[in-house]
XYZ file of C-alpha atoms in Angstrom:
758
model
C 4.491 -32.431 7.116
C 1.684 -30.593 5.372
C -0.477 -27.495 5.747
C -4.261 -27.901 5.711
C -6.521 -24.952 4.855
C -10.250 -25.045 5.687
C -12.799 -22.800 3.972
C -15.145 -20.748 6.076
C -18.514 -22.513 6.513
C -20.443 -19.774 4.660
C -18.099 -20.087 1.672
C -18.301 -23.872 1.702
C -22.103 -23.750 1.799
C -22.291 -21.331 -1.141
C -19.676 -23.185 -3.155
C -20.536 -26.853 -2.924
C -18.070 -29.694 -2.795
C -18.148 -30.730 -6.466
C -17.335 -27.311 -7.876
C -14.645 -26.764 -5.245
C -12.912 -30.055 -5.991
C -13.090 -29.413 -9.731
C -11.312 -26.055 -9.479
C -8.763 -27.369 -6.993
C -8.010 -30.279 -9.329
C -7.273 -27.822 -12.152
C -4.917 -25.850 -9.910
C -3.246 -29.052 -8.735
C -1.932 -29.578 -12.273
C 0.331 -26.544 -11.927
C 3.977 -27.510 -11.423
C 6.486 -24.708 -11.119
C 9.361 -23.775 -8.779
C 7.536 -20.643 -7.585
C 4.094 -22.227 -7.149
C 3.285 -24.058 -3.924
C 1.657 -27.256 -5.162
C -1.696 -28.644 -4.021
C -1.571 -32.220 -2.793
C -5.198 -33.020 -2.099
C -8.638 -31.666 -1.231
C -11.589 -33.097 0.626
C -14.913 -32.697 2.435
C -15.069 -33.511 6.151
C -18.562 -33.187 7.636
C -19.348 -30.261 5.352
C -15.980 -28.546 5.839
C -14.077 -28.128 2.574
C -10.300 -28.253 2.866
C -7.202 -28.547 0.728
C -3.694 -29.738 1.502
C -0.336 -28.186 0.584
C 3.291 -28.880 1.509
C 4.400 -27.322 4.756
C 7.124 -24.769 4.008
C 9.526 -23.362 6.563
C 9.872 -19.596 6.347
C 7.471 -16.682 6.544
C 4.791 -15.075 4.446
C 5.486 -11.867 2.602
C 2.818 -10.289 4.821
C 4.860 -11.186 7.929
C 7.985 -9.704 6.374
C 6.229 -6.454 5.463
C 4.736 -6.204 8.948
C 8.229 -6.449 10.467
C 10.245 -4.436 7.966
C 7.904 -2.171 6.030
C 9.187 -1.222 2.593
C 11.861 -3.583 1.242
C 15.240 -2.912 -0.380
C 14.648 -2.350 -4.081
C 16.724 -5.349 -5.338
C 14.892 -7.679 -2.941
C 11.504 -6.319 -3.990
C 12.333 -6.845 -7.669
C 13.527 -10.394 -6.995
C 10.297 -11.294 -5.187
C 8.173 -9.733 -7.919
C 10.097 -11.631 -10.576
C 9.374 -14.946 -8.821
C 5.678 -14.085 -8.465
C 5.338 -13.056 -12.116
C 7.241 -16.167 -13.185
C 4.668 -18.274 -11.316
C 1.792 -16.347 -12.924
C 3.311 -16.835 -16.362
C 3.124 -20.600 -15.897
C -0.419 -20.469 -14.485
C -1.773 -18.158 -17.173
C -0.286 -20.378 -19.865
C -2.336 -23.242 -18.380
C -5.475 -21.072 -18.285
C -5.481 -20.554 -14.506
C -6.051 -17.038 -13.106
C -5.168 -16.590 -9.433
C -7.554 -13.664 -8.608
C -6.128 -13.093 -5.126
C -2.447 -12.111 -5.418
C -1.479 -10.432 -2.129
C 1.369 -10.613 0.434
C -0.528 -13.223 2.466
C -0.444 -15.617 -0.511
C 3.306 -15.313 -1.108
C 5.624 -17.452 1.012
C 9.340 -16.734 1.357
C 11.624 -19.718 1.727
C 15.344 -20.154 0.964
C 15.563 -16.823 -0.853
C 12.679 -17.733 -3.155
C 9.049 -16.650 -3.331
C 6.253 -19.228 -3.612
C 2.717 -18.282 -4.650
C -0.039 -20.187 -2.845
C -3.802 -20.736 -3.136
C -4.133 -21.016 -6.902
C -7.691 -21.938 -7.843
C -9.349 -21.028 -4.542
C -10.613 -17.568 -5.477
C -11.734 -18.929 -8.863
C -13.680 -21.701 -7.185
C -15.468 -19.245 -4.929
C -16.236 -16.749 -7.696
C -17.701 -19.448 -9.906
C -20.145 -20.371 -7.178
C -21.290 -16.990 -5.932
C -21.245 -13.298 -6.852
C -18.389 -11.099 -5.737
C -20.658 -8.207 -4.742
C -22.843 -10.228 -2.406
C -19.905 -11.827 -0.665
C -18.164 -8.499 -0.269
C -21.152 -6.791 1.291
C -21.447 -9.663 3.732
C -17.914 -8.905 4.861
C -16.221 -11.810 3.114
C -14.169 -10.299 0.315
C -13.654 -12.300 -2.843
C -10.044 -11.433 -3.313
C -8.768 -8.687 -1.047
C -9.941 -5.098 -1.693
C -6.461 -3.532 -1.522
C -5.221 -5.749 -4.384
C -8.373 -6.187 -6.480
C -8.463 -4.930 -10.047
C -11.146 -2.393 -11.027
C -13.009 -5.090 -12.970
C -13.077 -7.324 -9.892
C -14.174 -4.442 -7.678
C -17.005 -3.687 -10.130
C -18.079 -7.367 -10.069
C -17.422 -7.712 -13.787
C -18.195 -11.270 -14.889
C -15.546 -11.166 -17.596
C -12.297 -11.304 -15.645
C -9.129 -12.609 -17.245
C -5.446 -12.956 -16.400
C -4.905 -9.186 -16.540
C -6.581 -8.931 -13.123
C -3.504 -10.690 -11.756
C -1.270 -8.126 -13.505
C -3.109 -5.349 -11.620
C -2.633 -7.232 -8.340
C 1.094 -7.533 -9.068
C 1.168 -3.745 -9.429
C -0.555 -3.319 -6.060
C 1.833 -5.829 -4.499
C 4.855 -4.060 -6.000
C 3.555 -0.704 -4.765
C 3.421 -2.007 -1.203
C 6.847 -3.671 -1.375
C 8.395 -0.374 -2.486
C 6.448 2.095 -0.330
C 5.287 0.054 2.666
C 1.600 0.730 1.842
C -0.894 -0.438 -0.802
C -1.921 2.054 -3.521
C -5.361 2.627 -1.938
C -6.512 2.569 1.678
C -9.804 3.341 3.389
C -11.851 2.818 6.517
C -14.151 0.220 4.902
C -13.745 -2.406 2.151
C -16.321 -0.511 0.048
C -14.231 2.658 0.216
C -11.140 0.811 -1.015
C -13.094 -0.888 -3.810
C -14.472 2.468 -4.919
C -10.952 3.921 -5.065
C -9.782 0.996 -7.199
C -12.399 1.916 -9.790
C -12.302 5.729 -9.698
C -9.037 7.157 -8.291
C -5.563 7.193 -9.900
C -2.806 5.905 -7.599
C -0.269 8.349 -6.200
C 3.088 7.947 -8.022
C 5.436 5.597 -6.208
C 8.240 8.165 -6.021
C 6.113 10.543 -3.939
C 6.482 8.029 -1.102
C 10.002 6.814 -2.009
C 12.125 9.036 -4.175
C 14.892 6.455 -4.667
C 12.747 4.101 -6.745
C 14.261 4.089 -10.267
C 12.002 5.648 -12.926
C 11.976 2.445 -14.982
C 10.641 0.492 -11.994
C 8.038 3.136 -11.177
C 6.814 3.125 -14.779
C 6.528 -0.677 -14.687
C 4.434 -0.566 -11.499
C 2.170 2.261 -12.662
C 1.486 0.482 -15.954
C 0.360 -2.586 -13.989
C -2.110 -0.318 -12.108
C -3.856 1.108 -15.165
C -7.643 1.125 -14.695
C -8.352 -0.380 -18.109
C -7.049 -3.876 -18.613
C -6.063 -3.030 -22.204
C -3.635 -0.344 -20.934
C -1.704 -2.678 -18.617
C 1.029 -5.129 -19.440
C -0.905 -7.703 -21.435
C 0.617 -10.830 -19.964
C 2.958 -12.098 -17.297
C 5.136 -13.378 -20.127
C 5.485 -9.775 -21.332
C 6.152 -8.449 -17.827
C 8.712 -11.062 -16.799
C 11.620 -9.908 -19.009
C 11.062 -6.337 -17.784
C 11.597 -7.500 -14.201
C 14.558 -9.680 -15.152
C 16.172 -6.664 -16.784
C 15.553 -4.608 -13.646
C 17.107 -7.377 -11.547
C 20.245 -7.094 -13.676
C 22.177 -3.856 -13.155
C 23.545 -4.100 -16.677
C 19.988 -4.546 -17.904
C 19.170 -0.896 -17.892
C 17.734 0.486 -14.643
C 17.948 4.209 -15.054
C 20.245 5.519 -12.296
C 18.391 7.194 -9.449
C 18.029 10.908 -10.068
C 18.009 10.814 -13.865
C 14.894 11.877 -15.746
C 12.628 9.706 -17.891
C 13.195 10.093 -21.599
C 9.948 12.005 -22.138
C 11.040 14.727 -19.728
C 14.605 14.890 -21.031
C 13.289 15.635 -24.538
C 11.061 18.517 -23.410
C 11.915 21.486 -25.680
C 13.105 24.080 -23.197
C 15.520 26.750 -24.406
C 17.399 27.075 -21.103
C 17.960 23.367 -20.906
C 19.262 23.397 -24.492
C 21.733 26.220 -23.767
C 22.999 24.471 -20.659
C 23.238 21.188 -22.489
C 25.300 22.788 -25.265
C 27.706 24.248 -22.730
C 27.986 20.997 -20.828
C 28.459 18.985 -23.992
C 31.855 20.581 -24.662
C 32.978 19.756 -21.138
C 31.633 16.219 -21.481
C 33.521 15.658 -24.714
C 36.770 16.764 -23.080
C 36.156 14.496 -20.089
C 35.278 11.488 -22.220
C 38.231 11.919 -24.585
C 40.639 12.508 -21.707
C 39.281 9.529 -19.841
C 39.514 7.323 -22.913
C 43.120 8.300 -23.468
C 43.971 7.601 -19.825
C 42.229 4.223 -19.841
C 43.600 3.136 -23.184
C 47.113 3.740 -21.937
C 46.569 1.079 -19.312
C 45.693 -1.433 -22.010
C 43.805 -4.587 -21.244
C 46.132 -5.702 -18.476
C 43.938 -4.253 -15.762
C 40.952 -6.303 -16.983
C 38.721 -5.291 -14.078
C 35.600 -6.397 -15.909
C 37.016 -9.635 -17.289
C 35.644 -12.911 -15.948
C 37.960 -15.840 -16.474
C 37.254 -17.957 -13.392
C 33.967 -19.275 -12.020
C 32.548 -21.416 -9.248
C 29.196 -23.140 -9.693
C 27.549 -23.250 -6.266
C 25.228 -26.160 -5.396
C 21.853 -25.803 -7.082
C 18.835 -25.375 -4.815
C 16.415 -28.304 -4.751
C 13.021 -26.587 -5.026
C 11.075 -29.859 -4.924
C 11.366 -30.129 -1.141
C 11.956 -33.864 -1.582
C 15.282 -35.286 -0.331
C 14.868 -38.160 -2.798
C 15.367 -35.646 -5.596
C 18.747 -34.558 -4.224
C 20.712 -36.937 -6.464
C 18.917 -35.502 -9.517
C 19.831 -31.926 -8.576
C 23.394 -32.918 -7.647
C 23.733 -34.741 -10.956
C 22.731 -31.650 -12.915
C 25.170 -29.616 -10.795
C 28.025 -32.015 -11.634
C 27.272 -31.897 -15.335
C 27.041 -28.104 -15.335
C 30.490 -27.915 -13.691
C 31.830 -30.375 -16.258
C 30.376 -28.539 -19.240
C 31.638 -25.140 -18.089
C 35.046 -26.633 -17.301
C 35.452 -27.583 -20.948
C 35.067 -24.003 -22.178
C 38.418 -22.636 -23.339
C 39.947 -19.735 -21.395
C 37.667 -20.360 -18.410
C 38.787 -21.857 -15.081
C 36.111 -23.556 -12.988
C 36.533 -24.617 -9.353
C 36.107 -28.274 -8.467
C 32.979 -29.894 -7.125
C 34.263 -30.733 -3.641
C 35.194 -27.136 -2.841
C 31.811 -25.662 -3.804
C 29.766 -28.243 -1.893
C 30.755 -26.601 1.408
C 28.504 -23.674 0.424
C 25.351 -25.777 0.067
C 23.557 -24.214 3.050
C 25.675 -21.118 3.583
C 24.391 -17.615 4.306
C 27.707 -16.050 3.260
C 27.685 -13.117 0.887
C 28.601 -13.914 -2.694
C 31.585 -11.573 -2.497
C 32.998 -13.547 0.463
C 32.529 -16.886 -1.281
C 34.150 -15.602 -4.462
C 37.105 -14.311 -2.438
C 37.530 -17.642 -0.597
C 37.451 -19.571 -3.864
C 39.595 -16.936 -5.646
C 37.200 -16.618 -8.594
C 35.841 -13.674 -10.539
C 32.201 -14.768 -10.459
C 29.718 -17.309 -9.146
C 26.938 -19.247 -10.816
C 23.971 -19.899 -8.544
C 20.690 -21.512 -9.409
C 17.807 -23.818 -8.666
C 16.139 -26.863 -10.153
C 12.456 -27.746 -10.122
C 11.179 -31.045 -11.443
C 7.541 -32.038 -11.735
C 6.148 -34.887 -13.776
C 7.743 -34.808 -17.198
C 9.094 -31.253 -16.923
C 12.171 -29.614 -15.463
C 13.016 -25.975 -14.921
C 16.532 -24.634 -14.312
C 17.113 -21.077 -13.151
C 20.650 -19.672 -12.969
C 22.226 -16.375 -12.029
C 25.690 -15.097 -12.847
C 27.041 -12.996 -9.967
C 30.257 -10.997 -10.051
C 32.272 -11.452 -6.879
C 33.693 -7.968 -6.401
C 31.927 -5.655 -6.501
C 29.015 -8.019 -5.848
C 26.704 -7.618 -8.845
C 24.037 -9.796 -10.459
C 25.165 -9.828 -14.084
C 22.369 -11.951 -15.521
C 19.493 -14.247 -14.680
C 18.195 -16.974 -16.978
C 15.365 -19.502 -16.801
C 15.402 -22.643 -18.933
C 12.594 -25.171 -19.011
C 11.754 -28.249 -21.014
C 10.882 -31.898 -20.809
C 12.738 -34.028 -18.313
C 14.451 -35.872 -21.157
C 15.916 -32.504 -22.239
C 17.610 -31.836 -18.876
C 21.125 -32.448 -20.202
C 20.459 -30.360 -23.304
C 19.239 -27.535 -21.054
C 22.649 -27.559 -19.387
C 24.197 -26.800 -22.757
C 21.913 -23.801 -23.116
C 23.007 -22.628 -19.673
C 26.667 -22.886 -20.702
C 26.079 -20.976 -23.940
C 24.236 -18.233 -22.047
C 26.992 -17.868 -19.451
C 29.718 -17.914 -22.099
C 27.905 -15.151 -23.958
C 27.497 -13.113 -20.794
C 31.196 -13.193 -19.905
C 32.213 -12.718 -23.544
C 34.101 -15.987 -23.854
C 34.174 -17.092 -27.472
C 33.304 -20.770 -27.745
C 35.654 -22.785 -29.908
C 34.050 -24.407 -32.984
C 34.460 -27.762 -31.257
C 32.715 -26.556 -28.087
C 29.949 -24.928 -30.098
C 29.323 -28.141 -32.054
C 29.413 -30.239 -28.910
C 26.942 -28.044 -27.034
C 24.613 -27.811 -30.019
C 24.553 -31.586 -30.466
C 23.265 -32.489 -26.996
C 20.458 -34.966 -27.388
C 17.587 -36.027 -25.193
C 18.269 -38.714 -22.592
C 15.498 -40.818 -21.100
C 14.716 -39.773 -17.483
C 15.164 -43.344 -16.264
C 18.665 -43.413 -17.756
C 19.523 -40.082 -16.158
C 18.254 -41.367 -12.816
C 20.469 -44.454 -12.956
C 23.500 -42.423 -14.056
C 23.136 -39.774 -11.331
C 22.731 -42.397 -8.607
C 25.660 -44.434 -9.910
C 28.020 -41.482 -10.013
C 26.963 -40.320 -6.542
C 27.642 -43.776 -5.095
C 31.006 -43.989 -6.888
C 32.158 -40.899 -5.001
C 31.536 -42.558 -1.636
C 34.555 -44.850 -2.203
C 32.893 -47.295 0.200
C 32.561 -50.994 -0.503
C 28.772 -51.052 -0.600
C 28.670 -47.752 -2.459
C 30.999 -48.990 -5.207
C 29.073 -52.229 -5.648
C 25.776 -50.335 -5.970
C 27.437 -47.819 -8.264
C 28.282 -50.603 -10.715
C 24.682 -51.852 -10.559
C 23.159 -48.450 -11.372
C 25.642 -47.635 -14.149
C 25.174 -51.065 -15.735
C 21.447 -50.336 -15.730
C 22.042 -46.949 -17.381
C 24.011 -48.414 -20.297
C 21.562 -51.299 -20.622
C 18.721 -48.820 -21.075
C 20.744 -46.548 -23.384
C 23.837 -48.066 -24.953
C 24.678 -44.726 -26.646
C 25.089 -42.677 -23.431
C 28.849 -42.008 -23.353
C 28.938 -40.449 -19.874
C 27.404 -43.575 -18.361
C 29.969 -45.831 -20.060
C 32.817 -43.659 -18.724
C 31.257 -43.761 -15.248
C 30.944 -47.558 -15.442
C 34.645 -47.872 -16.341
C 35.549 -45.766 -13.293
C 33.284 -47.869 -11.070
C 34.867 -51.147 -12.212
C 38.393 -49.798 -11.688
C 37.736 -48.240 -8.286
C 35.809 -51.315 -7.147
C 38.770 -53.493 -8.102
C 41.265 -51.179 -6.381
C 39.248 -51.448 -3.169
C 38.723 -55.186 -3.702
C 34.934 -55.098 -3.238
C 33.470 -56.383 -6.531
C 34.235 -60.081 -6.123
C 35.846 -60.154 -9.590
C 39.314 -61.295 -10.578
C 41.712 -58.529 -11.523
C 41.704 -59.509 -15.200
C 37.898 -59.647 -15.325
C 37.458 -56.254 -13.671
C 40.095 -54.660 -15.883
C 38.570 -56.214 -18.998
C 35.133 -54.861 -18.192
C 36.556 -51.434 -17.374
C 38.509 -51.296 -20.630
C 35.459 -52.300 -22.683
C 33.357 -49.591 -21.018
C 35.983 -46.856 -21.447
C 36.577 -47.839 -25.080
C 32.841 -47.718 -25.751
C 32.639 -44.240 -24.204
C 35.416 -43.013 -26.496
C 33.789 -44.555 -29.563
C 30.608 -42.642 -28.748
C 32.312 -39.331 -27.886
C 36.003 -38.826 -28.591
C 35.828 -35.333 -27.029
C 34.720 -36.636 -23.624
C 37.454 -35.937 -21.068
C 35.950 -38.436 -18.621
C 36.315 -41.231 -21.199
C 40.013 -40.502 -21.815
C 40.636 -40.357 -18.056
C 38.784 -43.637 -17.499
C 40.839 -45.430 -20.161
C 44.021 -43.897 -18.716
C 43.226 -45.465 -15.351
C 42.551 -48.817 -17.012
C 45.971 -48.668 -18.661
C 47.544 -47.540 -15.392
C 45.996 -49.905 -12.874
C 45.184 -52.774 -15.218
C 48.069 -52.979 -17.698
C 50.565 -50.862 -15.675
C 51.345 -49.023 -18.896
C 52.407 -45.668 -17.467
C 53.407 -44.168 -20.818
C 50.016 -44.645 -22.483
C 48.238 -43.783 -19.239
C 50.056 -40.455 -19.086
C 49.245 -39.691 -22.747
C 45.559 -40.421 -22.226
C 45.360 -38.445 -18.978
C 47.027 -35.420 -20.538
C 44.525 -35.652 -23.383
C 41.708 -35.558 -20.818
C 43.253 -32.422 -19.280
C 43.613 -30.814 -22.725
C 39.887 -31.388 -23.282
C 38.979 -30.129 -19.811
C 41.739 -28.027 -18.180
C 39.619 -27.549 -15.030
C 39.215 -31.321 -14.494
C 40.794 -31.391 -11.024
C 40.527 -35.165 -10.597
C 42.408 -35.728 -13.877
C 45.300 -33.539 -12.664
C 45.334 -35.585 -9.445
C 45.358 -38.881 -11.353
C 48.189 -37.546 -13.512
C 50.117 -36.961 -10.283
C 49.596 -40.638 -9.407
C 50.983 -41.747 -12.781
C 54.023 -39.509 -12.464
C 54.599 -40.676 -8.872
C 54.684 -44.299 -9.991
C 57.373 -43.406 -12.537
C 59.494 -41.760 -9.833
C 59.021 -38.284 -11.360
C 58.236 -36.792 -7.979
C 58.794 -33.106 -8.753
C 56.504 -33.305 -11.786
C 53.959 -35.236 -9.704
C 53.988 -32.502 -7.061
C 53.195 -29.900 -9.725
C 50.234 -31.980 -10.973
C 48.908 -32.446 -7.433
C 49.274 -28.733 -6.715
C 47.347 -27.911 -9.886
C 44.557 -30.226 -8.744
C 44.491 -28.529 -5.337
C 44.317 -25.061 -6.916
C 41.311 -26.140 -8.960
C 39.638 -27.777 -5.948
C 41.123 -25.840 -2.995
C 38.843 -27.234 -0.281
C 39.210 -30.892 -1.219
C 40.655 -33.062 1.542
C 41.886 -35.533 -1.099
C 43.826 -32.903 -3.027
C 45.568 -31.581 0.089
C 46.420 -35.089 1.209
C 47.927 -35.955 -2.179
C 50.054 -32.790 -2.190
C 51.210 -33.786 1.287
C 52.047 -37.311 0.159
C 54.152 -35.938 -2.709
C 55.990 -33.646 -0.299
C 56.661 -36.573 2.057
C 58.157 -38.611 -0.779
C 60.405 -35.643 -1.532
C 61.586 -35.607 2.087
C 59.656 -32.470 3.075
C 57.771 -33.977 6.011
C 57.056 -30.728 7.863
C 55.301 -29.313 4.783
C 53.574 -32.645 4.261
C 52.152 -32.592 7.783
C 50.680 -29.132 7.226
C 48.735 -30.469 4.264
C 47.692 -33.548 6.239
C 46.303 -31.319 8.994
C 44.494 -29.129 6.444
C 43.045 -32.277 4.912
C 41.708 -33.362 8.305
C 40.260 -29.919 8.989
C 38.291 -30.273 5.746
C 37.337 -33.889 6.451
C 37.935 -35.097 10.029
C 37.110 -38.661 8.977
C 39.629 -38.994 6.153
C 41.566 -42.160 6.955
C 44.326 -41.593 4.388
C 45.173 -38.194 5.910
C 45.709 -39.855 9.306
C 47.945 -42.414 7.588
C 49.965 -39.593 6.016
C 50.480 -38.132 9.492
C 51.524 -41.572 10.737
C 54.100 -41.984 7.956
C 55.573 -38.539 8.622
C 55.870 -39.328 12.331
C 57.566 -42.658 11.541
C 60.092 -40.918 9.288
C 60.862 -38.472 12.103
C 61.088 -41.257 14.726
C 58.076 -39.926 16.671
C 56.550 -43.316 17.434
C 54.108 -42.137 20.104
C 52.513 -39.794 17.581
C 52.655 -42.459 14.849
C 50.700 -44.912 17.000
C 48.182 -42.221 17.928
C 47.620 -41.381 14.251
C 47.174 -45.072 13.370
C 44.659 -45.569 16.176
C 42.724 -42.479 15.050
C 42.712 -43.866 11.504
C 41.363 -47.157 12.801
C 38.654 -45.430 14.830
C 37.477 -43.482 11.775
C 37.643 -46.611 9.602
C 35.310 -48.411 12.007
C 37.757 -50.674 13.815
C 36.173 -52.248 16.880
C 36.891 -50.292 20.111
C 38.157 -53.483 21.742
C 40.741 -53.895 18.954
C 41.858 -50.305 19.404
C 42.335 -50.927 23.123
C 44.461 -53.961 22.235
C 46.542 -51.769 19.924
C 47.151 -49.294 22.720
C 48.068 -52.088 25.135
C 50.440 -53.622 22.591
C 52.287 -50.312 22.342
C 52.301 -49.758 26.097
C 53.680 -53.248 26.719
C 56.018 -53.728 23.775
C 56.777 -50.269 22.463
C 56.899 -49.501 18.758
C 57.921 -53.045 17.795
C 55.198 -54.522 19.960
C 52.647 -52.342 18.215
C 53.900 -53.431 14.781
C 53.678 -57.113 15.786
C 50.071 -56.562 16.858
C 49.333 -54.756 13.590
C 50.834 -57.637 11.621
C 48.341 -60.032 13.192
C 45.372 -57.831 12.227
C 46.627 -57.585 8.628
C 46.929 -61.368 8.361
C 43.389 -61.692 9.650
C 42.174 -59.298 6.951
C 43.956 -61.323 4.253
C 42.422 -64.558 5.495
C 38.990 -62.910 5.231
C 39.709 -62.029 1.597
C 39.963 -58.282 2.233
C 42.480 -56.643 -0.080
C 42.498 -52.907 -0.819
C 45.438 -51.493 1.113
C 46.128 -54.782 2.881
C 49.154 -55.942 0.819
C 50.682 -52.497 1.051
C 50.331 -52.478 4.833
C 51.731 -56.021 5.020
C 54.855 -55.085 3.062
C 55.299 -51.845 5.031
C 54.879 -53.513 8.431
C 57.395 -56.278 7.710
C 59.832 -53.646 6.410
C 59.460 -51.529 9.547
C 60.015 -54.648 11.687
C 63.249 -55.300 9.767
C 61.891 -58.532 8.266
C 63.191 -58.070 4.715
C 62.547 -61.698 3.722
C 58.942 -61.549 4.916
C 58.455 -58.144 3.287
C 59.648 -59.460 -0.079
C 57.434 -62.545 0.246
C 54.515 -60.204 0.890
C 55.542 -58.212 -2.167
C 55.462 -61.409 -4.206
C 51.879 -62.022 -3.025
C 50.998 -58.535 -4.250
C 52.589 -59.246 -7.647
C 50.773 -62.595 -7.929
C 47.473 -60.881 -7.068
C 48.271 -58.049 -9.512
C 47.612 -55.518 -6.762
C 48.576 -52.630 -9.004
C 47.307 -49.998 -6.602
C 50.053 -50.897 -4.169
C 52.780 -51.831 -6.607
C 52.776 -48.698 -8.740
C 52.961 -46.459 -5.670
C 54.954 -48.659 -3.331
C 58.106 -48.506 -5.393
C 58.693 -44.849 -4.566
C 57.571 -44.920 -0.921
C 60.440 -43.809 1.350
C 59.369 -46.323 4.017
C 60.375 -49.174 1.681
C 63.889 -47.862 1.040
C 65.532 -50.807 2.926
C 64.186 -53.248 0.297
C 65.443 -51.501 -2.815
C 69.014 -52.753 -2.624
C 67.902 -56.393 -2.550
C 68.167 -58.206 -5.930
C 64.833 -59.896 -5.241
C 63.167 -56.467 -5.315
C 64.388 -55.859 -8.866
C 63.325 -59.338 -9.944
C 59.823 -58.809 -8.602
C 59.549 -55.416 -10.280
C 60.597 -56.927 -13.617
C 58.131 -59.761 -13.148
C 55.401 -57.224 -12.499
C 56.350 -55.331 -15.649
C 57.416 -52.280 -13.683
């Protein structure tokens, strides 16, 4: 979907196709998150046209027509985006010449500047004065600089600065600085008349903002802000309450310093009062100590970054940067960061920041956007306090695409500085040492990690392929090696890689070891090796040591806390496991997995009612989570509620993709044979899965089903199959499952556990 703009015939005739295409081609080289790109241009039977992306939203002109003057923070935000776009264009030698509300689009809380190069193309071909007198204004009179209005041939980027001033004036007052009954009257005013001060139309505009606007509107270009690069930090400071907007009602410094005797006498009298107030207030506050800590930020959530490219194919790139930003911030000492799953629910939300912060129980939010074009990337982030909702800072980082990961380190350092967290020497060294990573390697890594999270058979197989490609292209990329170790282990657990257990474990161990050799401070590498020791060698002691080391390196690593719970569960340390699972859930409070695992720990401890609450919460967060249905089933079995147990199992099968005809057979088996009839039917389906080579949870279900049927001999034979196949995923958890209690008194159980090394 694109937008096509066609020049008026009289402009096309005066301009000529060659000159038009040349200027459009120059503008098409601009790539920036706040510039609407140009895709193409052409000549159709004498009509000149150009093509842009189609953007949902409205123009700034439409918004002004509906609302009039805008709230001051919103106006400043829009102006900052526009000036940011101009900064990029001016650096590339492109002057817009027609900045106005019609050429600013608003989409997803961002402003996009359109039509770069068009006014330049027209002005190069024909004189401004002649076109204006013919009723076709070059530029728009209300926003034209004095030099444009006077048809000066020597126009530079400072004409755009003037237009920004006119735009700002209208955003704040609902009217442009000059109006008239004819274009000529407006043009004359641009050259000869001073604009009325902004505050005469809107008294609440802060003096600092008014001064910024009026300096943009200086008649002489030399008296204005001299560049967009100079103007941008002024707007960023105004967008940040702590950045120094003078409170409404205070006087500019020049007026405060006016030497008036009465003011001096009053000031002297007030000074004594002020001293008493300040000293008294200081004493009162200091008595509270630092416990109140109202301004302290010690917990954050990084909301999903906006994809400004408008290309769904770039989503994995943006999500990858989001993941890494969460990971880097999580490693900062004395800072708690919410998990990835919980923040993803706010990807398209319109909720206020204060509401999101309250739901996530954090002090502040990090929001931002990513724009990628060619060999460049631009990351913009804001730090927003939750309550009271306040924008604390706004930062823009840009560089080559290969520097994307290093840019994340700069983001972390900026945020740490803003919230006054002192980076440890180790963190400081780590962040400073981030190197460039080839874009192709990043691409493979981001895709591999995204597919790993699907936990699906095809996803895990493709994950291994992408991560193998990443380490082939760059054998020194530690994150990719750690990701590859996870992919091998998870693929083996789900039985989808077509590798023997020993081969999969060997590859996973080699990848995790390589990751640690490259970066011994990488929490993901320690966690990956812990899982290799756990699932591959069944060495719970070393696995626990490694996983706790990962948590020490990254205390906000929710998945590592959850994995630690698995290790502790396998050792029968159920109370300690519950604490680990609860810690994981606190870090990632809207994760279906974390709630389900807390519920499973509670079930093992005999607290089935509490377990079911977590199972239901898990299903509210993810209605298609098979393991949560199975937790419900197990709780119902324990309580003897077989109707509900069958219903939960059938729902699990439906979500897992079981054929509807098979589900009808399951229902019929229960109707005809009761609970035992249903289990006999289930046993047949499990045997069919085994004959097809499907493993995963199959051995576990086989052992459980025989146990529930009272077939201890068959259950122990099934357990022997699991031991022979080294199905560690079942064995290390199955030992402590309450459903298997009838088997534990049998000597053959102990023999099999010893044989398995457990």
